[in-house]
C-alpha positions as a Python dict, from the first residue, in 0.01 Angstrom:
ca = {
    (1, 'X'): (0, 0, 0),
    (2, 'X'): (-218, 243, -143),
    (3, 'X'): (-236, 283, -504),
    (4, 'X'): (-362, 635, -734),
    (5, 'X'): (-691, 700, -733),
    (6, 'X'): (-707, 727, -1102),
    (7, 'X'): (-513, 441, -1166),
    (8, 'X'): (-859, 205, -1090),
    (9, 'X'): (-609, -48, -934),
    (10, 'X'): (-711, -200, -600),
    (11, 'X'): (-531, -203, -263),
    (12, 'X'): (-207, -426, -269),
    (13, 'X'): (-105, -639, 18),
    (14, 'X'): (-247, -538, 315),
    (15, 'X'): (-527, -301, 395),
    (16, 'X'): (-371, 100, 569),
    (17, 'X'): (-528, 213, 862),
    (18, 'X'): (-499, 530, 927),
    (19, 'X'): (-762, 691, 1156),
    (20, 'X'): (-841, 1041, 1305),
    (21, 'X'): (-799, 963, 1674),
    (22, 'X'): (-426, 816, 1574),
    (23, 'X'): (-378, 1179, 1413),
    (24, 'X'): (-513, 1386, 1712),
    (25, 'X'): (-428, 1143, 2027),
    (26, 'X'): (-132, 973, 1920),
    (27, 'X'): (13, 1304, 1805),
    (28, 'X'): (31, 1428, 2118),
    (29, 'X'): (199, 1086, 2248),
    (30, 'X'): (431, 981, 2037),
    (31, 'X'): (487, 1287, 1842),
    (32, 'X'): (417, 1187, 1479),
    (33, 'X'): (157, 1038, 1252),
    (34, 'X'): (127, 629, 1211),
    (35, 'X'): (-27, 411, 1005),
    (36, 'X'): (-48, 85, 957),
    (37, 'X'): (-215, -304, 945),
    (38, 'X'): (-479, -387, 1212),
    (39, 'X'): (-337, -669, 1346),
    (40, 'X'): (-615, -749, 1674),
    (41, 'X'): (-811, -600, 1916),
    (42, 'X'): (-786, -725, 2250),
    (43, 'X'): (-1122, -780, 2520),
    (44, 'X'): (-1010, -416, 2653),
    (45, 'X'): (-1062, -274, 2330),
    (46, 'X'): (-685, -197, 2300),
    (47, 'X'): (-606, -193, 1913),
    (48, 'X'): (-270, -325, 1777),
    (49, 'X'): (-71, -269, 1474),
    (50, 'X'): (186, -318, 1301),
    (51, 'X'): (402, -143, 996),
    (52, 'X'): (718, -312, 909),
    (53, 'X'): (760, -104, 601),
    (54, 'X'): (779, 238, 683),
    (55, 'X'): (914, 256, 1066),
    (56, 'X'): (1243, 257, 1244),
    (57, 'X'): (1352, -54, 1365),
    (58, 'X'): (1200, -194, 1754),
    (59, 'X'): (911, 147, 1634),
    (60, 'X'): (695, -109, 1395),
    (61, 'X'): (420, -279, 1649),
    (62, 'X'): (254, 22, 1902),
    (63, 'X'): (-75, -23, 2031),
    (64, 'X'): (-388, 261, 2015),
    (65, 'X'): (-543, 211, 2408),
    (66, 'X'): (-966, 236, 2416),
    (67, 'X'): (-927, 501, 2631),
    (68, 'X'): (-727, 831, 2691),
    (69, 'X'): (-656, 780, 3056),
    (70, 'X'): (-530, 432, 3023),
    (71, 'X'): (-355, 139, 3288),
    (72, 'X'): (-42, 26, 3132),
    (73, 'X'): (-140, -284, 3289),
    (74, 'X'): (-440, -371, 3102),
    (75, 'X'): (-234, -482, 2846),
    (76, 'X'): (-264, -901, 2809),
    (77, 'X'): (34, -1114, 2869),
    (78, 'X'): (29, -1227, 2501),
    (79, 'X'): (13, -889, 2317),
    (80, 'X'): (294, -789, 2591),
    (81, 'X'): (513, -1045, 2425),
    (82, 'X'): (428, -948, 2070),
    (83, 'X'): (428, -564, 2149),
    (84, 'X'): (814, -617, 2344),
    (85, 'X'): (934, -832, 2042),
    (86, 'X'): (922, -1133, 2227),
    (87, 'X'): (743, -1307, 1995),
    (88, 'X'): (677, -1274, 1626),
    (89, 'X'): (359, -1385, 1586),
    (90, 'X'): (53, -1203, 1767),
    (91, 'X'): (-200, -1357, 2009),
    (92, 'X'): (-439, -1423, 1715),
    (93, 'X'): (-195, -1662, 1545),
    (94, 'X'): (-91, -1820, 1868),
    (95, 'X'): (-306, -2001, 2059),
    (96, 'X'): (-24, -2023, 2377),
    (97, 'X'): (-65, -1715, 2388),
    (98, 'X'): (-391, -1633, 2408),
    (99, 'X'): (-541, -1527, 2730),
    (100, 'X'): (-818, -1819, 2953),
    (101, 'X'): (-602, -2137, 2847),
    (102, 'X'): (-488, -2147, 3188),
    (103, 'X'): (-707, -2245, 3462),
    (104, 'X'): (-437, -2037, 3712),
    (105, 'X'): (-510, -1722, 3544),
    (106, 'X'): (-787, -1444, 3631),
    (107, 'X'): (-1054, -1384, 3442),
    (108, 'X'): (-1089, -1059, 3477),
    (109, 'X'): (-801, -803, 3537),
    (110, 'X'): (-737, -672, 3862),
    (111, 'X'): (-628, -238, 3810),
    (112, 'X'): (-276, -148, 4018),
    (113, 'X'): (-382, 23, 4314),
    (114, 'X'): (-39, 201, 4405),
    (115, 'X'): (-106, 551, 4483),
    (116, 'X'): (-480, 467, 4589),
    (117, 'X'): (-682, 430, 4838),
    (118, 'X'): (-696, 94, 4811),
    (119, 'X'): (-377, 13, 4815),
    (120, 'X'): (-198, -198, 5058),
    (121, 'X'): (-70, -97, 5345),
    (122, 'X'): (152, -292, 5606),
    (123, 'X'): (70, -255, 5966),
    (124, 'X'): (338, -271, 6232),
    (125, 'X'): (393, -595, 6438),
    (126, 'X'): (684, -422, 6660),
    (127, 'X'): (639, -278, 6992),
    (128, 'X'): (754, 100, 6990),
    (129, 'X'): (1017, 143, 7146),
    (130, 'X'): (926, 453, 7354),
    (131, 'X'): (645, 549, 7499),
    (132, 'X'): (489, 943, 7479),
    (133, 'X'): (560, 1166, 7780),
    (134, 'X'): (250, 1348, 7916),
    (135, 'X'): (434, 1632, 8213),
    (136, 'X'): (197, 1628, 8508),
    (137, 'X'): (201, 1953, 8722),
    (138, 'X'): (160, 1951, 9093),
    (139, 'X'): (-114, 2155, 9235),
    (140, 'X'): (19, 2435, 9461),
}
């Protein structure tokens, strides 16, 4: 918490971070004003935090994404888990749950590509099952 700053005491507990971008982005997004610890930053550049203090209950852990037009699905399978509740303990803390202990995993994320060009698209195996009609005149 943040004490007076007249007092001359120093911070207690755990450092407050409270930044402009979560004032002007966030704002817009979750319609009011956080702040709270710094818990990690993942390899997107996501930030997480946490404030168990001050927040509604299932509101405390949200995350601050690098960018403003950001893929839900960059987020890692371990700070998934801690941002769900799933787990208590973040990704730093738990090395389970960190990502490239797996040698089944990919190393780099792959974007979803509904809605895109490159999305996939089935092609059809089945015959059709009637045939175009082209009328053909007789000469008179």
């Amino acid at each position: 918490m943040l004490s007076n700053a007249g007092s001359g005491e120093a911070f207690e507990g755990v450092k407050w971070i409270l930044t402009r971008r979560a004032i002007c982005c966030n704002s817009t997004l979750v319609s009011d004003t956080k702040a709270g610890t710094l818990i990690g930053v993942d390899r997107y550049g996501n930030k997480y935090f946490e404030n168990m203090e001050e927040e509604l209950p299932l509101r405390t852990r949200w995350v601050d994404y690098k960018e403003k037009e950001y893929d839900p699905s960059q987020l890692e399978p371990g700070w998934h888990a801690w941002i769900s509740y799933m787990v208590d303990a973040p990704p730093t803390a738990d090395k389970i749950m960190q990502t490239g202990v797996r040698s089944w995993e990919l190393p780099e994320h792959r974007p979803n590509l509904t809605l895109s060009r490159a999305a996939f698209k089935t092609y059809s195996t089945t015959r059709p099952k009637y045939s175009a009609w082209t009328p053909v005149a007789a000469p008179r």
